[in-house]
Tab-separated table of C-alpha atoms in Angstrom:
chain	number	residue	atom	x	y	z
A	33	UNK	CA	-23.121	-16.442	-7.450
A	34	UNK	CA	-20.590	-13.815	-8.985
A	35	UNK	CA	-20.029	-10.657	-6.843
A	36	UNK	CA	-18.537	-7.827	-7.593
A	37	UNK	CA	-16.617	-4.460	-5.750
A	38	UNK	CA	-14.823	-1.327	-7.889
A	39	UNK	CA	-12.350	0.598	-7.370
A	40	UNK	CA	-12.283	4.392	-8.107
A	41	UNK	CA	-9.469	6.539	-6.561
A	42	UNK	CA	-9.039	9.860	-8.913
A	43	UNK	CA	-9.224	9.277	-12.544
A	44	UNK	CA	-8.998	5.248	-12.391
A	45	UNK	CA	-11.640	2.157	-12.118
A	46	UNK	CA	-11.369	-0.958	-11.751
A	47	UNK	CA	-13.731	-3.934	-11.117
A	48	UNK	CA	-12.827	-7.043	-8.911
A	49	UNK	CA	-15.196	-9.891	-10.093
A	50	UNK	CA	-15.078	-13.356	-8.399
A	51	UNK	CA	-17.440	-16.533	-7.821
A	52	UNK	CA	-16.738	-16.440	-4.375
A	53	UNK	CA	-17.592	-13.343	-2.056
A	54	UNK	CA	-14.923	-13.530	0.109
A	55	UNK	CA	-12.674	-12.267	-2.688
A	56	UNK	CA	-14.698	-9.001	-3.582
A	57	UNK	CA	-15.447	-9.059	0.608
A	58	UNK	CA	-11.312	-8.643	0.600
A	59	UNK	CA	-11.187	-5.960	-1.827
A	60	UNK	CA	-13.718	-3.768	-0.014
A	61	UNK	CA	-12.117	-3.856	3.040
A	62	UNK	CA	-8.550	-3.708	1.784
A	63	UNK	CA	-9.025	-0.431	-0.377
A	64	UNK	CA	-12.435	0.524	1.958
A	65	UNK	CA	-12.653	4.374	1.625
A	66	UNK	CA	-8.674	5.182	0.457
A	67	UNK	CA	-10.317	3.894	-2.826
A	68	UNK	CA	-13.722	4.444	-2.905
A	69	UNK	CA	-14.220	0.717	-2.676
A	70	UNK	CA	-17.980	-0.365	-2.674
A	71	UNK	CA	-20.377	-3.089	-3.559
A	72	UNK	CA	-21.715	-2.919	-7.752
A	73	UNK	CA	-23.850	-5.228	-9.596
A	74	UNK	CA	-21.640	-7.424	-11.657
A	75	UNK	CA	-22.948	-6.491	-14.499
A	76	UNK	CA	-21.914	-2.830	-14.117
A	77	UNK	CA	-18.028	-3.748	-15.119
A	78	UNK	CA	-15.454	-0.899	-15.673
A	79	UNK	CA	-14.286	0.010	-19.604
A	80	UNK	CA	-11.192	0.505	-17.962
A	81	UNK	CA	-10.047	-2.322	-15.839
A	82	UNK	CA	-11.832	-6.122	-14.703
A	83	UNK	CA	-9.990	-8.504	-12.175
A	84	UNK	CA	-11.962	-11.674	-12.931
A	85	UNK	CA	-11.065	-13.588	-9.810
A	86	UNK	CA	-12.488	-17.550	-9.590
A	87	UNK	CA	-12.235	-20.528	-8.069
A	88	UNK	CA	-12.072	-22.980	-10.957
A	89	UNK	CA	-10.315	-25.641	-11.266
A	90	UNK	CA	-10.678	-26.384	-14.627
A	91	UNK	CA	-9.163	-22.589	-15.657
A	92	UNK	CA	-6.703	-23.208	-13.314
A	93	UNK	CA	-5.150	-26.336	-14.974
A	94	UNK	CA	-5.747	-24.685	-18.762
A	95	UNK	CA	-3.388	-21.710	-17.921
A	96	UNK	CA	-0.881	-23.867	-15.860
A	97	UNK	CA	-0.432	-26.285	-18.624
A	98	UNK	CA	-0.248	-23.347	-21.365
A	99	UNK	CA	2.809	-22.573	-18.889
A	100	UNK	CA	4.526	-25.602	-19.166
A	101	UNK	CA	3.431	-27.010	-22.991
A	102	UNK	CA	7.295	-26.119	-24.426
A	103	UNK	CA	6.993	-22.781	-24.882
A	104	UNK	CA	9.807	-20.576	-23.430
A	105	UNK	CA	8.808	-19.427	-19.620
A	106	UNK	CA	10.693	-17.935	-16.905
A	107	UNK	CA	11.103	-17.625	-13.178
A	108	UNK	CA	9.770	-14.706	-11.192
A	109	UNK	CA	9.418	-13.603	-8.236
A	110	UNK	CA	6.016	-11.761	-7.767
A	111	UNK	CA	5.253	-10.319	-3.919
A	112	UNK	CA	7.540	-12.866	-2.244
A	113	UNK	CA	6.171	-16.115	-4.503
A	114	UNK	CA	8.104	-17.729	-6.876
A	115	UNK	CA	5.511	-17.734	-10.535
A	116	UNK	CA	6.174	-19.209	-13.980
A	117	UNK	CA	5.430	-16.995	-16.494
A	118	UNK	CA	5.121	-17.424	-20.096
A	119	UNK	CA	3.880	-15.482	-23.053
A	120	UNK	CA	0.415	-16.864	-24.635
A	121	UNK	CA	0.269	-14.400	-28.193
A	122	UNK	CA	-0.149	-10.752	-26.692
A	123	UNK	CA	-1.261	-12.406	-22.989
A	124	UNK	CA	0.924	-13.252	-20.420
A	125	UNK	CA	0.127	-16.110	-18.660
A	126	UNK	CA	1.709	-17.352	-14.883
A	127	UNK	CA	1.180	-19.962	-12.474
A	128	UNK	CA	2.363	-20.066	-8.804
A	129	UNK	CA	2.770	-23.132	-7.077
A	130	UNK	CA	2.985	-21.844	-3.979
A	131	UNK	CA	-0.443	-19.824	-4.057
A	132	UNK	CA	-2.394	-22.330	-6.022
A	133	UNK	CA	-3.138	-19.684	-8.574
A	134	UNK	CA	-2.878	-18.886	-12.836
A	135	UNK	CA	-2.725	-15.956	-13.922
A	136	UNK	CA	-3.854	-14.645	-17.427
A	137	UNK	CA	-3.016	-11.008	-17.999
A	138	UNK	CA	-4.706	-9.475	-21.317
A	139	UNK	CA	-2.721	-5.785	-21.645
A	140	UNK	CA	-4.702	-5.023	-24.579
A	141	UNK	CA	-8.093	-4.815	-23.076
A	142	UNK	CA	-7.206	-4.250	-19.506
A	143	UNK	CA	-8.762	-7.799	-18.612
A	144	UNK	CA	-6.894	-10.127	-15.978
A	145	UNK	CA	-7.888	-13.457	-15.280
A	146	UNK	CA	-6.986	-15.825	-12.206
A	147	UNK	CA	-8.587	-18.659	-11.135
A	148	UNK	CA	-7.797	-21.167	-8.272
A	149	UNK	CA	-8.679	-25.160	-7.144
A	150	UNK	CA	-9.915	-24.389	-3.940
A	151	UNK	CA	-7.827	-22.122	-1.401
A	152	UNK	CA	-9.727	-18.565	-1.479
A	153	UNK	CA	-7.464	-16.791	0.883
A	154	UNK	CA	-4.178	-17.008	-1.496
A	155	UNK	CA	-6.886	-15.931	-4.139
A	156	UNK	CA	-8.079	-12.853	-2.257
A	157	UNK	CA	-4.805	-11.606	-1.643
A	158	UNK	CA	-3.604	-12.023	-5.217
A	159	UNK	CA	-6.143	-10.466	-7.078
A	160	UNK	CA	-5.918	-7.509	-4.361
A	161	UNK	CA	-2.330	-6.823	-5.743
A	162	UNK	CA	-2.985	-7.573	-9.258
A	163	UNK	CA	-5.968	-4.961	-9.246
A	164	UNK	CA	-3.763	-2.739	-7.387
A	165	UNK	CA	-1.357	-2.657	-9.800
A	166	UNK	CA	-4.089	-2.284	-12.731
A	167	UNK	CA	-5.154	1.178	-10.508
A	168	UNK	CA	-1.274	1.869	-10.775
A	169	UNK	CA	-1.257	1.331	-14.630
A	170	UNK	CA	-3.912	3.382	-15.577
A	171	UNK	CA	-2.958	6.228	-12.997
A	172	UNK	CA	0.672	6.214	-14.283
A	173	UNK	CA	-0.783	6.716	-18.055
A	174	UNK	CA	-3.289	9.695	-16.728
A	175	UNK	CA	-0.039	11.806	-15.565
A	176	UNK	CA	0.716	10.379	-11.943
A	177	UNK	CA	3.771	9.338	-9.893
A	178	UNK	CA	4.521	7.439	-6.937
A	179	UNK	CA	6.527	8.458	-4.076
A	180	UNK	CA	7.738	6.828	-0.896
A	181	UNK	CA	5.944	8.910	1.600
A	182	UNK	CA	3.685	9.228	4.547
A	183	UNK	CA	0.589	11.930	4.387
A	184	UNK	CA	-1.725	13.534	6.623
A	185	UNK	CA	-4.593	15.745	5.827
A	186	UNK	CA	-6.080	18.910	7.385
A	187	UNK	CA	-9.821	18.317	7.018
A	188	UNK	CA	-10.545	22.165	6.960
A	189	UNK	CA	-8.974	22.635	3.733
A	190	UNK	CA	-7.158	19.558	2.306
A	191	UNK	CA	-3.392	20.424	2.996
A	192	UNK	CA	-1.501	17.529	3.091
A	193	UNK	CA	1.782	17.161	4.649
A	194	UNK	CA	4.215	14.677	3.224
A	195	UNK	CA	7.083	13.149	4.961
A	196	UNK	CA	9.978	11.761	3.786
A	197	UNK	CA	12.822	9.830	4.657
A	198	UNK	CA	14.851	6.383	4.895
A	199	UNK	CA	13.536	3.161	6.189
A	200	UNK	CA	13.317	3.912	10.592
A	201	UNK	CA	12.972	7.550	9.950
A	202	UNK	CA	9.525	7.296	11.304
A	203	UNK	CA	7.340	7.957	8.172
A	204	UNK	CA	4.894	6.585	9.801
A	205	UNK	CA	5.566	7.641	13.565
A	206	UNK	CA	5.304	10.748	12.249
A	207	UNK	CA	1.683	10.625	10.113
A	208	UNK	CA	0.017	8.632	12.984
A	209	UNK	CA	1.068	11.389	15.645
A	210	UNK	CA	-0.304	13.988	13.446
A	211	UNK	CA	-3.030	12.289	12.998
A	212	UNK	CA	-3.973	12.030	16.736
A	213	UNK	CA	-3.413	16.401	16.427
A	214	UNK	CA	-6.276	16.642	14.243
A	215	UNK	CA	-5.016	15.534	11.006
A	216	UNK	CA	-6.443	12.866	8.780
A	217	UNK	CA	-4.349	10.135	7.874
A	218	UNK	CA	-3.667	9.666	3.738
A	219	UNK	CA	-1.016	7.165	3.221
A	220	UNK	CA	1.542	5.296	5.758
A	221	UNK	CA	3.951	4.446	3.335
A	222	UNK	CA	3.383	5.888	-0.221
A	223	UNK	CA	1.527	8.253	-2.110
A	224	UNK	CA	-0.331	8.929	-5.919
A	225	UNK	CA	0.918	12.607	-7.158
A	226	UNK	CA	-0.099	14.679	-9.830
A	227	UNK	CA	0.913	18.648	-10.515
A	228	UNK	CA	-2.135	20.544	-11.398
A	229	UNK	CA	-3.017	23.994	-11.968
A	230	UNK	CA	-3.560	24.128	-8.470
A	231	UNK	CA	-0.220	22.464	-6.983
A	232	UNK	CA	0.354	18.875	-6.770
A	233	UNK	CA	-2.604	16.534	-5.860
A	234	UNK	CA	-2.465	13.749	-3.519
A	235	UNK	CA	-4.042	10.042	-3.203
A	236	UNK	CA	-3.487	7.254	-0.995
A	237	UNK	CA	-1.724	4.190	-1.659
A	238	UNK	CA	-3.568	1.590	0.116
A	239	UNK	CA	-1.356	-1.236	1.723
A	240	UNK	CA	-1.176	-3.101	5.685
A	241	UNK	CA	0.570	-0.527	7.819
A	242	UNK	CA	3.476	-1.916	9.507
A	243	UNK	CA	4.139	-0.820	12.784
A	244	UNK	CA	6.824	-2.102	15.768
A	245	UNK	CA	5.976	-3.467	18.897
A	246	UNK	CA	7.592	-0.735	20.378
A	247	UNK	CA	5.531	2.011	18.945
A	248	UNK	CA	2.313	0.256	19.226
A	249	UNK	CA	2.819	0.183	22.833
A	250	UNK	CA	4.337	3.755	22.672
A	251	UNK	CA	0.474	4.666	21.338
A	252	UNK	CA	-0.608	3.255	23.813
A	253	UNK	CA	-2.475	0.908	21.126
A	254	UNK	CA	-1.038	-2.482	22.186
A	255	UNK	CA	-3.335	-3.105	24.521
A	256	UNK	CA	-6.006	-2.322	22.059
A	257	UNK	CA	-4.497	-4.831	20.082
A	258	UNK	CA	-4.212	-7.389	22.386
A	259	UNK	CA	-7.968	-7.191	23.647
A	260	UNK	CA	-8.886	-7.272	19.677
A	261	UNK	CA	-7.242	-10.458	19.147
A	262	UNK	CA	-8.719	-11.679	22.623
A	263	UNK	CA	-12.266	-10.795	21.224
A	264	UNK	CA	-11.476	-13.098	18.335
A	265	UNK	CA	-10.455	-10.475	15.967
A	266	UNK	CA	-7.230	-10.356	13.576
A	267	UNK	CA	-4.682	-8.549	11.711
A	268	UNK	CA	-3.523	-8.355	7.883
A	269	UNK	CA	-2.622	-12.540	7.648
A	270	UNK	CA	1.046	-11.189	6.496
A	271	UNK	CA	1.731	-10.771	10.175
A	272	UNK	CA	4.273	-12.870	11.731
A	273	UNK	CA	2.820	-15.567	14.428
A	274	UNK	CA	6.032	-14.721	15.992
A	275	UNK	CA	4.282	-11.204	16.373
A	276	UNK	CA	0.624	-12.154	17.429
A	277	UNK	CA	2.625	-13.977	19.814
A	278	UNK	CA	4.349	-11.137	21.226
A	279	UNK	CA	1.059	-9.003	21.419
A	280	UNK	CA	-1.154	-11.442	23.612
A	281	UNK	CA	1.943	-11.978	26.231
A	282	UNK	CA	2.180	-8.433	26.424
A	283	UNK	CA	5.847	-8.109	25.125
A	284	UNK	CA	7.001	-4.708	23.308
A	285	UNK	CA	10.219	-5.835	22.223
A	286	UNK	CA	11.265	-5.532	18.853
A	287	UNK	CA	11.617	-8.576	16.791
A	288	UNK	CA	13.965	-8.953	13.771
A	289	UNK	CA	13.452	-11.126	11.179
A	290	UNK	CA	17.182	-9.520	9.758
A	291	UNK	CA	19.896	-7.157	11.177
A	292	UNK	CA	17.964	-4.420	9.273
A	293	UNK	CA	13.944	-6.173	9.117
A	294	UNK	CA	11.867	-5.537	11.823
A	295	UNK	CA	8.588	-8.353	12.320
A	296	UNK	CA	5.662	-5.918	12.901
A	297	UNK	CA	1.919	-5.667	13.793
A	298	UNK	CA	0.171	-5.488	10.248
A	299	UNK	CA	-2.650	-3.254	10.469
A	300	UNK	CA	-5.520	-3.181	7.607
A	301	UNK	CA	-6.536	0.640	6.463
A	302	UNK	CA	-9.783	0.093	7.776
A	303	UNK	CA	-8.909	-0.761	11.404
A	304	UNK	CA	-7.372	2.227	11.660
A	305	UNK	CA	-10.589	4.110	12.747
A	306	UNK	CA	-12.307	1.150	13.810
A	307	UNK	CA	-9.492	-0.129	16.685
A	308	UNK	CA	-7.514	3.045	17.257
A	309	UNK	CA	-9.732	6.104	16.523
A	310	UNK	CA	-7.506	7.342	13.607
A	311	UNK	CA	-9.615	9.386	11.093
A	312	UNK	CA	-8.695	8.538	6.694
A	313	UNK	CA	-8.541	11.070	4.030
A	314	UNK	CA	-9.193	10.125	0.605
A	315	UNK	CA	-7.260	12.806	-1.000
A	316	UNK	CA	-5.672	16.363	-0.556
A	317	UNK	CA	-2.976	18.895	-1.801
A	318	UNK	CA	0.923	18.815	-0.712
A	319	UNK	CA	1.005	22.100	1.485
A	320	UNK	CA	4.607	21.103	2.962
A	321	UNK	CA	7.277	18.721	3.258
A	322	UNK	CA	8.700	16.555	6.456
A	323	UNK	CA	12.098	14.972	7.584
A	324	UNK	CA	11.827	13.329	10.365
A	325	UNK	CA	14.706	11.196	12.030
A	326	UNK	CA	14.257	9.045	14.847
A	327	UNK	CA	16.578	9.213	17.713
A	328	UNK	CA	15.403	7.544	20.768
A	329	UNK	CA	18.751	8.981	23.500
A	330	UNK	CA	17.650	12.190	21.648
A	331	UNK	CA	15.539	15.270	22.568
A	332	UNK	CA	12.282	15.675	20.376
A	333	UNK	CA	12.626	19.310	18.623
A	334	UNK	CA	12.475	20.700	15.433
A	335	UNK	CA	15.927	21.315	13.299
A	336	UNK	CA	17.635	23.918	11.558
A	337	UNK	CA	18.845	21.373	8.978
A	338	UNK	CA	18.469	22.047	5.161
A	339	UNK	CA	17.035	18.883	3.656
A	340	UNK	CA	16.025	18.027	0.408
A	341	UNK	CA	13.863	15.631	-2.103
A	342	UNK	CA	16.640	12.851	-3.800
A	343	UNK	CA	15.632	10.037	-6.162
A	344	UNK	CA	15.479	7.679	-3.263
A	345	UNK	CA	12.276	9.601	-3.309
A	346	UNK	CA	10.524	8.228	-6.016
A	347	UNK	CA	9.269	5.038	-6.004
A	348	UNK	CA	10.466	2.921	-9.659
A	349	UNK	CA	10.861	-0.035	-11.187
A	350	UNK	CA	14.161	-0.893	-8.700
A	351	UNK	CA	12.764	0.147	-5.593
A	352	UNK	CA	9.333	-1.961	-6.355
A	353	UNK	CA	11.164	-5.536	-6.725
A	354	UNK	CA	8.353	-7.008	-5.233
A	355	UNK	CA	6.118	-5.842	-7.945
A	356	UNK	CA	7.811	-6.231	-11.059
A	357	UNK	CA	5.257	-5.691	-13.953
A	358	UNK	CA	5.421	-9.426	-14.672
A	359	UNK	CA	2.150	-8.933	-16.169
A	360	UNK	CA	2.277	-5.372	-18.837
A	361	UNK	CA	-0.263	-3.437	-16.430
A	362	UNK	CA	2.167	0.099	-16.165
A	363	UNK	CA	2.422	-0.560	-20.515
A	364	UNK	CA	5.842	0.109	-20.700
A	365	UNK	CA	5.809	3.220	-18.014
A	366	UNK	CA	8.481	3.461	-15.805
A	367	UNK	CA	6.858	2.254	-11.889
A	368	UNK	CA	7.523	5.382	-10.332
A	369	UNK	CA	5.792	7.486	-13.106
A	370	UNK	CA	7.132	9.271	-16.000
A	371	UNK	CA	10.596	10.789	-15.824
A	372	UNK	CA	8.937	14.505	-17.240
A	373	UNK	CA	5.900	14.262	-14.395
A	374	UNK	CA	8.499	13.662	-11.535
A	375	UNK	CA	10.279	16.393	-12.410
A	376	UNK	CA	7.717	18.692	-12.193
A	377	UNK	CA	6.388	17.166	-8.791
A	378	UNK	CA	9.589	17.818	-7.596
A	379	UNK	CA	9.849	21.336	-8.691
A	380	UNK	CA	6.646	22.180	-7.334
A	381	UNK	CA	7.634	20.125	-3.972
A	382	UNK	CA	10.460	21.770	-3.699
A	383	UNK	CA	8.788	25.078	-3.184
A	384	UNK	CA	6.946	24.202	-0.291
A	385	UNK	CA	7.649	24.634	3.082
A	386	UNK	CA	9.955	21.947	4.387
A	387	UNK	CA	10.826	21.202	8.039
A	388	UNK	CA	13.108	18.770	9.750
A	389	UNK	CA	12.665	16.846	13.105
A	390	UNK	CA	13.864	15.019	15.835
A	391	UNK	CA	11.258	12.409	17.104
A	392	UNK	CA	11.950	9.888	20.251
A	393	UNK	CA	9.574	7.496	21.896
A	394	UNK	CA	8.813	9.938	24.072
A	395	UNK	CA	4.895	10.526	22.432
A	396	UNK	CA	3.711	13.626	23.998
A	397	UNK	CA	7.027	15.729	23.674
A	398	UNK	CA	7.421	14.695	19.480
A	399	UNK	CA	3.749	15.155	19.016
A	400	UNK	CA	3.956	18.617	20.907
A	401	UNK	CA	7.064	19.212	18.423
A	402	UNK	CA	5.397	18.169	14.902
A	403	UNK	CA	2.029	20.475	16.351
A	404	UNK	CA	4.557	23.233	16.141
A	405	UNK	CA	5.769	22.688	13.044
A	406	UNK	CA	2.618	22.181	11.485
A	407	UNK	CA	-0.281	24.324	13.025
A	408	UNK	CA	1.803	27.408	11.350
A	409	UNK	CA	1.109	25.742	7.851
């Protein structure tokens, strides 16, 4: 039986269609209500966008021979697996030995093909990040950019306040401690832009949330965790064992996979209201800017520091090298968005309100300090 589950966030659509539910089951839940994400009659396919997701072993071992038939192909690392990829006339075709799955991207119509021999969990996750990146490609063309920020969301009126800064900044610290004030959380990570008439319009960027032992249990969300996985429950299947580990003994130490990589809990969007209460928004407008820095010997107060937006920014092509667009979805666009539409984002950013912070793992004295800052906004 083919299923089927679109995608809709702003002006974009696109349509995951598979032979096995579990793939459009994964899609739901992985974009849920950050992009509109629901349940359609297969036959009700998007103009704009189809993700034609199968398990099929005979597709499977057309494309992967098409790979490998002479024709010139190259090596590429796509979302930390190694693919072969290969031109097939306008089409670009891949094959990934490690996921046990083809690819067959067709630019021109905005139709992508994948198919499997039997392993549906390396399919699910695939053809979540190759319809992401279709969402991207048509939201890129429409006028958007990318940046590398959290959000929150005042229901009341849709402000949205973004915050900035460098890996450990506490992006995220910062947007789930809002959003425990009353906020509504937008994005963890990232965020859609576009400047309007009416400022600069935000959308969520749906991807696992990543957050440290430490802070978990500084929420006071570990043991949440814990009695989740207890119940029989799980986490995004990215997580670390090393990690699950940690959670059921109870530990909140950090653990590194690198001097600078930090194993976390990987949380799906949608367990974020189910498991810890946190409300989602689904869009809003930029209403002020935030630089946090984390200092944990520190004091948590707000700073009389002059900070600005830098390229860093921006998300592009560099910064996403574990996307490349092996397959033509951005057509030609640079990953971040086009260099005329960020500048104007970051005009219009830059006259908003920005503030800069000191946050420590002390919860209730940084979340009394970023109520401050924002409940004048």
């Amino acid at each position: 039986m083919i299923t089927a589950t679109r995608l809709e966030p702003a002006t974009a659509a696109v349509t995951v269609l598979s032979n096995r539910r579990e793939v459009t089951d994964w899609a739901q839940r992985y974009f849920g209500p950050w992009w509109n994400a629901a349940p359609v009659e297969p036959t009700a396919v998007s103009a704009e966008g189809v993700v034609i997701a199968d398990v099929d072993p005979g597709e499977h071992d057309t494309i992967t021979r098409l790979v490998f038939d002479g024709r010139l192909n190259v090596s590429v690392d796509f979302a930390k697996h190694r693919l072969r990829a290969a031109r097939d006339g306008d089409d670009v075709i891949a094959t990934s030995a490690s996921e046990g799955v083809a690819y067959r991207s067709s630019p021109a119509n905005g139709r992508f093909v994948m198919a499997t021999m039997e392993d549906v969990q390396p399919l699910a996750l695939a053809a979540a990040r190759v319809a992401r990146e279709a969402i991207r490609g048509q939201l890129l063309r429409a006028g958007w950019a990318v940046l590398h920020a959290s959000a929150v969301v005042r229901p009341r009126d849709g402000a949205t306040i973004l915050t900035f800064g460098d890996k450990g900044a506490g992006k995220t610290t910062t947007a789930l401690l809002l959003a425990s004030h009353g906020w509504e959380l937008l994005a963890n990570d990232r965020v859609l832009v576009r400047p309007t008439e009416q400022g600069v319009e935000v959308v969520p960027w749906p991807s696992a949330a990543a957050l440290g032992l430490g802070l978990l249990h500084s929420l006071g969300w570990d043991v949440i965790a814990r009695e989740h996985l207890r119940a029989g429950g799980s986490f995004h299947p990215t997580q670390h064992e090393a990690v699950t580990t940690s959670l059921m003994r109870g530990s909140s130490e950090p653990l590194w996979e690198s001097a600078r990589r930090e194993r976390k809990v990987q949380v799906f969007p949608d367990q974020f209201p189910k498991l810890f209460g946190v409300p989602l928004a689904t869009s809003g407008r930029a209403a002020a800017v935030l630089f946090p820095e984390m200092d944990p010997s520190g004091v948590p107060d707000v700073l009389d520091e002059p900070r600005s937006l830098g390229e860093a920014d921006f998300m592009s092509g560099s910064t996403e090298d574990r996307y490349p667009d092996l397959f033509d979805q951005w057509h030609g666009i640079e990953g971040g968005g086009r260099e005329s539409v960020r500048h104007v984002v970051g005009t219009r950013l830059a006259a908003l309100p920005h503030r800069a912070v000191r946050l420590t793992h002390d919860i209730p004295a940084s979340t009394a300090v970023l109520a401050k800052v924002t409940d004048s906004i």
